[in-house]
CSV table of C-alpha atoms and ligand atoms in Angstrom, one decimal:
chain,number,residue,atom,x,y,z
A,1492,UNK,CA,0.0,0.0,0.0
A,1493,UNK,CA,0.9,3.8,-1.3
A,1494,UNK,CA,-0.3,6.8,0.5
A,1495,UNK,CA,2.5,9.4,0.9
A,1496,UNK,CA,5.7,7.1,0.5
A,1497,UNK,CA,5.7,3.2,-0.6
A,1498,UNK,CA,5.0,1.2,1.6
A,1499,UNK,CA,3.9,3.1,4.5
A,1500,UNK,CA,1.1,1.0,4.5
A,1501,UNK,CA,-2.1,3.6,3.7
A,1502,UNK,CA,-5.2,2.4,2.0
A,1503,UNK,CA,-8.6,4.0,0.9
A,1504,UNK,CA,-11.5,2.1,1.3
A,1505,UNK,CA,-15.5,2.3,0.5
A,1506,UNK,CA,-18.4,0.8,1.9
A,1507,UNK,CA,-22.3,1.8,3.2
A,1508,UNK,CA,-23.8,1.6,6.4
A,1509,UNK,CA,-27.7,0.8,7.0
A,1510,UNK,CA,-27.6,4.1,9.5
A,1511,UNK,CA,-28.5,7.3,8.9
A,1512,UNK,CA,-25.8,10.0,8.0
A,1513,UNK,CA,-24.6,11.1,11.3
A,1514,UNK,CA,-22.0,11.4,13.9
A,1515,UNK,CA,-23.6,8.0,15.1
A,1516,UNK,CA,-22.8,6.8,11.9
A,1517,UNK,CA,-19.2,8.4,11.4
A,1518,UNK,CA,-18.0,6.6,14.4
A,1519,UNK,CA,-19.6,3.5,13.5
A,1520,UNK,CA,-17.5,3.7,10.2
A,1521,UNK,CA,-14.1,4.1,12.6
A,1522,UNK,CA,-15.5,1.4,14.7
A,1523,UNK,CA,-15.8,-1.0,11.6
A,1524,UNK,CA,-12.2,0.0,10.0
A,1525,UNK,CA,-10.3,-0.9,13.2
A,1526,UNK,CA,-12.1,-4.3,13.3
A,1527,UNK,CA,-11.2,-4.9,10.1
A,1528,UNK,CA,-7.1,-4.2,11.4
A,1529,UNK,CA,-7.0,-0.3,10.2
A,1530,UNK,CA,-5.2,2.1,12.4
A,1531,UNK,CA,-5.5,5.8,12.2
A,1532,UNK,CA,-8.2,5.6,10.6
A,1533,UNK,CA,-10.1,8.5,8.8
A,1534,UNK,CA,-13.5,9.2,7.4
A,1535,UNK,CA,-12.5,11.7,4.8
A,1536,UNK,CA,-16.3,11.2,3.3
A,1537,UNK,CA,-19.9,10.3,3.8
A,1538,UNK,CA,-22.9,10.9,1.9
A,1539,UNK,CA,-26.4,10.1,2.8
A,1540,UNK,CA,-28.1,7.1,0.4
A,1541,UNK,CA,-31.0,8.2,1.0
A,1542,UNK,CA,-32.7,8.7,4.4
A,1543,UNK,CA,-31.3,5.3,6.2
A,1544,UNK,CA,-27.8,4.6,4.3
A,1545,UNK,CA,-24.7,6.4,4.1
A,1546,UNK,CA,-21.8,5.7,1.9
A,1547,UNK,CA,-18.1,6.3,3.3
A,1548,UNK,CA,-15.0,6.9,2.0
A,1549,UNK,CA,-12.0,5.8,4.8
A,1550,UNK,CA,-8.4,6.2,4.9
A,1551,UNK,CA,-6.4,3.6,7.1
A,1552,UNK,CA,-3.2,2.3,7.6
A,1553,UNK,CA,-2.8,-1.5,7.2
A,1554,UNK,CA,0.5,-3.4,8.4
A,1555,UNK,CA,0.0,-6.1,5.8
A,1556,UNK,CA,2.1,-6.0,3.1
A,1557,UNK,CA,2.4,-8.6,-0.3
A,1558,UNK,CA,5.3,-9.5,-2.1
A,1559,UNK,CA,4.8,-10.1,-6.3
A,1560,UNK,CA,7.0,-11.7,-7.0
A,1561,UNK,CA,5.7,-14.8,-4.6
A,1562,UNK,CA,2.3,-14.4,-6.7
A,1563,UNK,CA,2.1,-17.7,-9.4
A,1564,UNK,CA,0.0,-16.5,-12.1
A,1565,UNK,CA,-2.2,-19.3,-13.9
A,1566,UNK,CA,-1.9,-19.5,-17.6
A,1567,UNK,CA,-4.4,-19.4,-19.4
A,1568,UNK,CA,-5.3,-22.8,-21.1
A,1569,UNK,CA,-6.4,-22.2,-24.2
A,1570,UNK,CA,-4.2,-20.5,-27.3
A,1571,UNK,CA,-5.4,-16.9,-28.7
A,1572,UNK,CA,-5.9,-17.9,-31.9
A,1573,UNK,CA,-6.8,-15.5,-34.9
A,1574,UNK,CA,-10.0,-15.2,-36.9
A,1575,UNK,CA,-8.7,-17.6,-39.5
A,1576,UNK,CA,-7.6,-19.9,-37.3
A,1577,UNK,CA,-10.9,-20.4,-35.7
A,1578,UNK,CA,-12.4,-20.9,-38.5
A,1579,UNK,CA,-10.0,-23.3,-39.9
A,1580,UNK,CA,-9.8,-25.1,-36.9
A,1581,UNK,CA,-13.5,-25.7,-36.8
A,1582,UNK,CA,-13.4,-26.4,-41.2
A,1583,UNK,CA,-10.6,-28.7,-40.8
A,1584,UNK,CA,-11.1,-31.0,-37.2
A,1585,UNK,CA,-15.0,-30.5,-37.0
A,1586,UNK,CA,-15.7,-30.9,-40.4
A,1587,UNK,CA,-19.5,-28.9,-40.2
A,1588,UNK,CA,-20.6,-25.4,-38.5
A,1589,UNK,CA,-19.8,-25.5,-34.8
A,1590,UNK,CA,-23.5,-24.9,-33.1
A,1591,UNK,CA,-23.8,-22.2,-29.9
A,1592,UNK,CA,-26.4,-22.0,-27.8
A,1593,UNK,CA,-26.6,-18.7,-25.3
A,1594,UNK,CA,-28.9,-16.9,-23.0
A,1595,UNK,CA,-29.7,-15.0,-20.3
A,1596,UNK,CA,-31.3,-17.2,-17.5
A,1597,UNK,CA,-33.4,-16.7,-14.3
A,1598,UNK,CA,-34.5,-13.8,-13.6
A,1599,UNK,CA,-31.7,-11.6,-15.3
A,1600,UNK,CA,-32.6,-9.4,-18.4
A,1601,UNK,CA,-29.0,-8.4,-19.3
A,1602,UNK,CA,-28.5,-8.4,-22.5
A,1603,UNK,CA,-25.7,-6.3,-23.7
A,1604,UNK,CA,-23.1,-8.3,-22.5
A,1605,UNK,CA,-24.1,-11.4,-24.2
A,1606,UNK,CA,-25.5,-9.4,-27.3
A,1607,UNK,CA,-21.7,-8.1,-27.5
A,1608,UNK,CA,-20.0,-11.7,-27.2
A,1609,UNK,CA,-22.6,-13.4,-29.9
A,1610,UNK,CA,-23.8,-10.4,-32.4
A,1611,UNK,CA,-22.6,-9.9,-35.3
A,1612,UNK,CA,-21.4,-6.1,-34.4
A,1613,UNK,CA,-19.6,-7.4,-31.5
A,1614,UNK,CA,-18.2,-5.2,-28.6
A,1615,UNK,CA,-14.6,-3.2,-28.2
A,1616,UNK,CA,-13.3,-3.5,-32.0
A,1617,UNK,CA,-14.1,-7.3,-32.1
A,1618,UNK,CA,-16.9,-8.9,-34.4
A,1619,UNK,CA,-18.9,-11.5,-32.1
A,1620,UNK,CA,-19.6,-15.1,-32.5
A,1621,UNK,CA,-22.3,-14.2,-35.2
A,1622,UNK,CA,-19.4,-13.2,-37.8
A,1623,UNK,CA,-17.2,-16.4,-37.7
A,1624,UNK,CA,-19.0,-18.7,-41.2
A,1625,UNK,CA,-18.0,-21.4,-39.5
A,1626,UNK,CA,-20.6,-21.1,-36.5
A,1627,UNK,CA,-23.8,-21.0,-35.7
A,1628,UNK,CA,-25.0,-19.1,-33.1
A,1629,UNK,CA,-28.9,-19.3,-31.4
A,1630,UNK,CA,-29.0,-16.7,-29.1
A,1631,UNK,CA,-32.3,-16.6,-26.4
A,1632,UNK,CA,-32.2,-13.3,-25.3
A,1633,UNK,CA,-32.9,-12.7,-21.7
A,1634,UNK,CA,-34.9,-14.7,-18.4
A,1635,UNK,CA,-34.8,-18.0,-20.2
A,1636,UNK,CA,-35.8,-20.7,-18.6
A,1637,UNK,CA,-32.9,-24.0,-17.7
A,1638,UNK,CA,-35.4,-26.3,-19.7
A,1639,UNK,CA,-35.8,-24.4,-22.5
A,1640,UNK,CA,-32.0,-24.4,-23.2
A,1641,UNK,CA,-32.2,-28.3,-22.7
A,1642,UNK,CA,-34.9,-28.1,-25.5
A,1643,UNK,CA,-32.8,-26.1,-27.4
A,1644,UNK,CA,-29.4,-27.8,-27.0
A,1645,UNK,CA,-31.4,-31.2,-27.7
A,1646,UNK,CA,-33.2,-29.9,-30.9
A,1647,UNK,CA,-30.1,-28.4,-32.4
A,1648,UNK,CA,-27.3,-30.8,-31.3
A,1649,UNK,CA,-25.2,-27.7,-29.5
A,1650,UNK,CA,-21.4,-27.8,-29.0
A,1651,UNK,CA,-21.4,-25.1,-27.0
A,1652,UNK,CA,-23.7,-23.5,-24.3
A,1653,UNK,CA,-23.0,-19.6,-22.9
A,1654,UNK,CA,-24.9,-18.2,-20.0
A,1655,UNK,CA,-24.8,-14.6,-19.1
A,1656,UNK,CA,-25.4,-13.7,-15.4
A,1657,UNK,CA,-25.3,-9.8,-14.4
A,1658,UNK,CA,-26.9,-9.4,-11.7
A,1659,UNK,CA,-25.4,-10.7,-8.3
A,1660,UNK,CA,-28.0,-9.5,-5.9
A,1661,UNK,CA,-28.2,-12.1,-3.1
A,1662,UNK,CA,-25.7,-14.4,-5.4
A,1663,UNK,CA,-28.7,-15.3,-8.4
A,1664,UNK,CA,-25.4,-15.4,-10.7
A,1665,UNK,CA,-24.5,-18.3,-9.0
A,1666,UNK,CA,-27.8,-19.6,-8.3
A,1667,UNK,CA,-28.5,-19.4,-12.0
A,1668,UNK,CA,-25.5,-20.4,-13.3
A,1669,UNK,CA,-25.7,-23.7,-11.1
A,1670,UNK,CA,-29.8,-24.5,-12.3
A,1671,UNK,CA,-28.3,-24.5,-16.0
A,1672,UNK,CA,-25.7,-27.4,-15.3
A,1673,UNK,CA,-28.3,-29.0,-13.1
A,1674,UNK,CA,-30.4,-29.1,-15.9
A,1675,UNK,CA,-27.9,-30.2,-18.8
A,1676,UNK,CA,-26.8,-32.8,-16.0
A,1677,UNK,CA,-30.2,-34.5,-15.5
A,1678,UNK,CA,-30.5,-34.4,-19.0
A,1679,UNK,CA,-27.6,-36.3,-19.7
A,1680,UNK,CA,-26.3,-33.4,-21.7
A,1681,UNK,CA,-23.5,-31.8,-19.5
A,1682,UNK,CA,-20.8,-34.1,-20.9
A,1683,UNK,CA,-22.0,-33.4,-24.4
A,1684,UNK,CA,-21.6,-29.7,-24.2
A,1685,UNK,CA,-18.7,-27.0,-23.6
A,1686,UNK,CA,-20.4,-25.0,-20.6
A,1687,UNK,CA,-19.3,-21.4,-20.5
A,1688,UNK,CA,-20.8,-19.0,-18.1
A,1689,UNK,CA,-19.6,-15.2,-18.0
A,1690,UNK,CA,-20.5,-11.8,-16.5
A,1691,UNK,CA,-19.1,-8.7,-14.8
A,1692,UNK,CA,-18.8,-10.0,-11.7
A,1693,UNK,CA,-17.0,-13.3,-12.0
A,1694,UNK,CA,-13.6,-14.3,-12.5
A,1695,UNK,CA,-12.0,-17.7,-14.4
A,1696,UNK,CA,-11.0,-19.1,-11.1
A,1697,UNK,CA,-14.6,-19.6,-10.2
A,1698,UNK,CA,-15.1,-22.3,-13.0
A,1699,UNK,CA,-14.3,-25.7,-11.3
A,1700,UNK,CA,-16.8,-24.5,-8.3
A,1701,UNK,CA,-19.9,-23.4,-10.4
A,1702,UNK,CA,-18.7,-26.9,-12.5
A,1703,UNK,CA,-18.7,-25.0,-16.1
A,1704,UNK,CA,-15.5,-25.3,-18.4
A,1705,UNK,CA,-14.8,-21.8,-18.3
A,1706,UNK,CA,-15.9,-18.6,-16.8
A,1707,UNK,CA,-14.9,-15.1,-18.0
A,1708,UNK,CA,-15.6,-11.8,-17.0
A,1709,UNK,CA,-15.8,-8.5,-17.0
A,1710,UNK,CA,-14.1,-7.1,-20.5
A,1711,UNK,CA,-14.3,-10.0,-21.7
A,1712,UNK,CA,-13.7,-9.7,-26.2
A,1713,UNK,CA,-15.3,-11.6,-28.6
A,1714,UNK,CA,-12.4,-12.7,-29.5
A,1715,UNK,CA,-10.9,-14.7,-26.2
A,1716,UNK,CA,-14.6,-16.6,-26.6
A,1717,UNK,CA,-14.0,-17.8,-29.8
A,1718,UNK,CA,-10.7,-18.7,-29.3
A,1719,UNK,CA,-11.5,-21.1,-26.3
A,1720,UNK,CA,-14.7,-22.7,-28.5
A,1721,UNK,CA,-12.8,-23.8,-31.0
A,1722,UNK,CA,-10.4,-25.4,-28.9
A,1723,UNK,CA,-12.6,-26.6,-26.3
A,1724,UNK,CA,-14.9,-28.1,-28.2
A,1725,UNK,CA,-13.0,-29.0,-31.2
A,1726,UNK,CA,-10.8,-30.8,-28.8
A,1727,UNK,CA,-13.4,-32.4,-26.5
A,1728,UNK,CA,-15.5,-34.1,-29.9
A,1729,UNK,CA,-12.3,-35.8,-31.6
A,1730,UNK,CA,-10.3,-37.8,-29.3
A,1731,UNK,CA,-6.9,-36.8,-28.7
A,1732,UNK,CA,-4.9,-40.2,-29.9
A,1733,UNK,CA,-1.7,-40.4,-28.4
A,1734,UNK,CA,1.6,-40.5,-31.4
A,1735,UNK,CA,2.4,-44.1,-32.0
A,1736,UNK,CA,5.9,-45.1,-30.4
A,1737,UNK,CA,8.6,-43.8,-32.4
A,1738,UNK,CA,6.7,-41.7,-34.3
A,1739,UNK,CA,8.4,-38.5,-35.4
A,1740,UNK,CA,6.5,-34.9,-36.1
B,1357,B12,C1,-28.0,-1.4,-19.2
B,1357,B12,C2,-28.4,-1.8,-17.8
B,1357,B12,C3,-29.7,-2.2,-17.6
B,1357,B12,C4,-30.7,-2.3,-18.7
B,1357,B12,C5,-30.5,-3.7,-19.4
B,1357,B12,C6,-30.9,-3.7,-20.9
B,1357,B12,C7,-30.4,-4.9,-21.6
B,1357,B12,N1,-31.2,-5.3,-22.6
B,1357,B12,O1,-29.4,-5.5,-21.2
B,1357,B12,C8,-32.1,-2.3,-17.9
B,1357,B12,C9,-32.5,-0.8,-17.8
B,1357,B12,C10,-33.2,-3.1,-18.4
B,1357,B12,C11,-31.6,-2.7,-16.5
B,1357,B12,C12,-32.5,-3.2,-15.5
B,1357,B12,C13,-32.0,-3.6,-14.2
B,1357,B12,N2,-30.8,-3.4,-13.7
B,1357,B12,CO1,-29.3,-2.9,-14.7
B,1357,B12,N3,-27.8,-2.1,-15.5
B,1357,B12,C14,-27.4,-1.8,-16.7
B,1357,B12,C15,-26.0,-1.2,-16.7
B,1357,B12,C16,-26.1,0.4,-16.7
B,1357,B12,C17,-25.1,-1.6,-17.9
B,1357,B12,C18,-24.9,-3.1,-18.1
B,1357,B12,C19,-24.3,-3.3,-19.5
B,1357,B12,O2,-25.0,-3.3,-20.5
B,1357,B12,N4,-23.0,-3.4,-19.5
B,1357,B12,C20,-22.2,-3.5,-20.8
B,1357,B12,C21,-21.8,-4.9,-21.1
B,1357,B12,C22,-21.1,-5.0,-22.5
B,1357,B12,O3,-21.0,-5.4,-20.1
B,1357,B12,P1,-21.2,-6.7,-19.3
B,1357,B12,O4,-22.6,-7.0,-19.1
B,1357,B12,O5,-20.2,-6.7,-18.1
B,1357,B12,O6,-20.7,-7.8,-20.3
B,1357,B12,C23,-19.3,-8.1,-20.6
B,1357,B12,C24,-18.7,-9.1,-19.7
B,1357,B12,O7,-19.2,-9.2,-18.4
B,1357,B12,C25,-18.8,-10.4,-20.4
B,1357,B12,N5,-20.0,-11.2,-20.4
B,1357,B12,C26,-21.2,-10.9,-20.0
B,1357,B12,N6,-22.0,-11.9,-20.2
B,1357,B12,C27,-21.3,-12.9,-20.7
B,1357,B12,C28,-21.7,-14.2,-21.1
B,1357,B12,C29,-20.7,-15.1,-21.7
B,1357,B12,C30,-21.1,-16.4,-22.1
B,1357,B12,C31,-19.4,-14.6,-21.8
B,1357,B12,C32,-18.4,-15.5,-22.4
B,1357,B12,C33,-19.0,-13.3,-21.4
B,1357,B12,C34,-20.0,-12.5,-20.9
B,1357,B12,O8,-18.6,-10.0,-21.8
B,1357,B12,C35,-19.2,-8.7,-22.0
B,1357,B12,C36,-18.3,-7.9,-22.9
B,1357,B12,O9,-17.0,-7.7,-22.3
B,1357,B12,C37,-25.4,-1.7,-15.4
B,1357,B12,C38,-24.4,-0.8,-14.7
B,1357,B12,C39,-23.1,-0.9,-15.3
B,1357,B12,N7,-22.5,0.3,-15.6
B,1357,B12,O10,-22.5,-2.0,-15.6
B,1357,B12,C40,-26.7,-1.9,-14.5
B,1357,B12,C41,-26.8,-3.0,-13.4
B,1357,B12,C42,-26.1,-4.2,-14.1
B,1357,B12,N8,-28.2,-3.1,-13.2
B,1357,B12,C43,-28.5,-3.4,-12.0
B,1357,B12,C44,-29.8,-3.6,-11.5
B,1357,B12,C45,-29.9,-3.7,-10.0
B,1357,B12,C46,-30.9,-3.6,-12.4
B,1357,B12,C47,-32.3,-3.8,-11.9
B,1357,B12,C48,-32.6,-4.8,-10.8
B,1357,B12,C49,-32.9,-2.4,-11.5
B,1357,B12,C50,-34.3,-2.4,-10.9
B,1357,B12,N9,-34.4,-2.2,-9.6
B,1357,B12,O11,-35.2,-2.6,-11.7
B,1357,B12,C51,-33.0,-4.2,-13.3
B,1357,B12,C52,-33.0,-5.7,-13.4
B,1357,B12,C53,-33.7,-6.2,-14.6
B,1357,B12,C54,-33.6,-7.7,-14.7
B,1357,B12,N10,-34.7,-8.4,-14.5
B,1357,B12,O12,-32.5,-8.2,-14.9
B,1357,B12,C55,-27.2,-3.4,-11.1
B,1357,B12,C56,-26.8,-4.8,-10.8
B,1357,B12,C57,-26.3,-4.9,-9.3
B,1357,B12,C58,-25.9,-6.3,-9.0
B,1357,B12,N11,-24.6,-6.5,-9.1
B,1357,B12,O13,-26.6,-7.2,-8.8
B,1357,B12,C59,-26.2,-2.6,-12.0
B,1357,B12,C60,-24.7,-3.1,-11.8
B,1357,B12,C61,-26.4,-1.2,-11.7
B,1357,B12,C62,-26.0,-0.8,-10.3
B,1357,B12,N12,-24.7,-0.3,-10.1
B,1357,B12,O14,-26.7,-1.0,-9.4
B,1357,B12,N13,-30.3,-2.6,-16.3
């Protein structure tokens, strides 16, 4: 942490309180910063949310500190590849059109984020899935239901099935995200499909938890999506057959 010279260990942080914009509720904010281990703590901001909330801005000094270099990064899995080599990839190994199924499930009616992954315009220079000849791409909009993607995946023999989640209020991401594997899982479909779930607030780490192939997240390009479909699913239908002994190249 960075405040007036490296290291000394100074920190701004936000948060809301359910109380009313006070003195009551300044001290409450000091109160809450020490338990949290912050010394000299400050409240350098508060602004009523209304009649019952107040939002803070704190400084504090922390005595943790966190060495980079000690930090292993994962690498990512799959290769970036180009938009000719997605396509090839798919023309060469999979021989037809590779088949997408995504939506928006439960209750959320986000669109834009999955409109600017599959549409044709695509999002941040990048064309979306739409624009790649060699998929297809049947996208359900928004609040669809777990079994109508089953219907779906079943009536058009999907490779691939992307679920957008935005909103996180009392964790319906998750809860969402899980009812759409449940679903593919009770109809024997999970191990026929690359599952990919994505949204602002989730990060690849979350993927073996929530049981999908991949998450990605906020920022996420057009792109970085294709990329991993191809692979993924290109090298989950053909069987990876081990080089006969001696075999060169
Ligand atoms: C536009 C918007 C709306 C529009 C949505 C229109 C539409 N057709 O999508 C409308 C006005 C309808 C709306 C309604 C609501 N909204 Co709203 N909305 C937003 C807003 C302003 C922008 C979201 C957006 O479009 N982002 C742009 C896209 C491109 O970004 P993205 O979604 O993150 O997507 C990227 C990545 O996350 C990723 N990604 C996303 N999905 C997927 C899926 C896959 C498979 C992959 C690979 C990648 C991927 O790729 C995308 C490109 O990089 C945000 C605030 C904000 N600034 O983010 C609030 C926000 C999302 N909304 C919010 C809320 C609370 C609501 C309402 C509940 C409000 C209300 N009380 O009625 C309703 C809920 C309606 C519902 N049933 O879902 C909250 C959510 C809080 C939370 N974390 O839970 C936010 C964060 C606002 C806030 N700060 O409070 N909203």
């Amino acid at each position: 942490p960075y405040g007036d010279w490296s290291g000394d260990g100074k920190v701004q942080l936000s948060f809301t309180l359910p109380m009313r914009a006070d003195e009551r509720a300044r001290q409450a904010a000091l109160v809450l910063a020490k338990k949290m281990g912050f010394t000299r703590s400050l409240v350098v901001h508060m602004k009523a949310m209304g009649p019952d909330f107040t939002f803070f801005v704190v400084y504090g000094v922390t005595s943790h500190s966190v060495d980079p270099d000690g930090i292993v990064l994962n690498e990512r899995e799959f290769p970036e590849l180009s938009y000719q080599e997605v396509n090839h990839l798919i023309f060469e190994k999979l021989k037809r059109q590779l088949v997408v199924v995504g939506a928006c499930t439960g209750t959320d009616a986000h669109t834009v984020g999955l409109d600017a992954i599959l549409s044709m315009k695509g999002f941040a220079g990048d064309h979306g899935l739409e624009y790649f000849p060699e998929m297809r791409v049947i996208n359900l909009g928004s609040q669809v239901e777990p079994r109508e993607i089953v219907e779906v995946v079943t009536r058009e023999s999907a490779d691939a099935v992307l679920i957008s989640q935005v909103v996180t209020q009392r964790d319906a991401h998750i809860h969402h995200l899980k009812e759409v594997r449940a679903a593919l899982v009770e109809a024997e479909l999970r191990d026929k499909v690359v599952l990919v779930g994505g949204g602002p607030r989730f990060s690849p780490e979350q993927s073996a938890e929530l049981g999908y192939d991949h998450i990605f997240g906020r920022g996420t390009k057009p792109s970085e999506v294709a990329s991993y479909l191809a692979w993924a699913v290109v090298g989950r239908t053909l069987p990876v057959v081990a080089p006969a002994k001696g075999a060169t190249g």
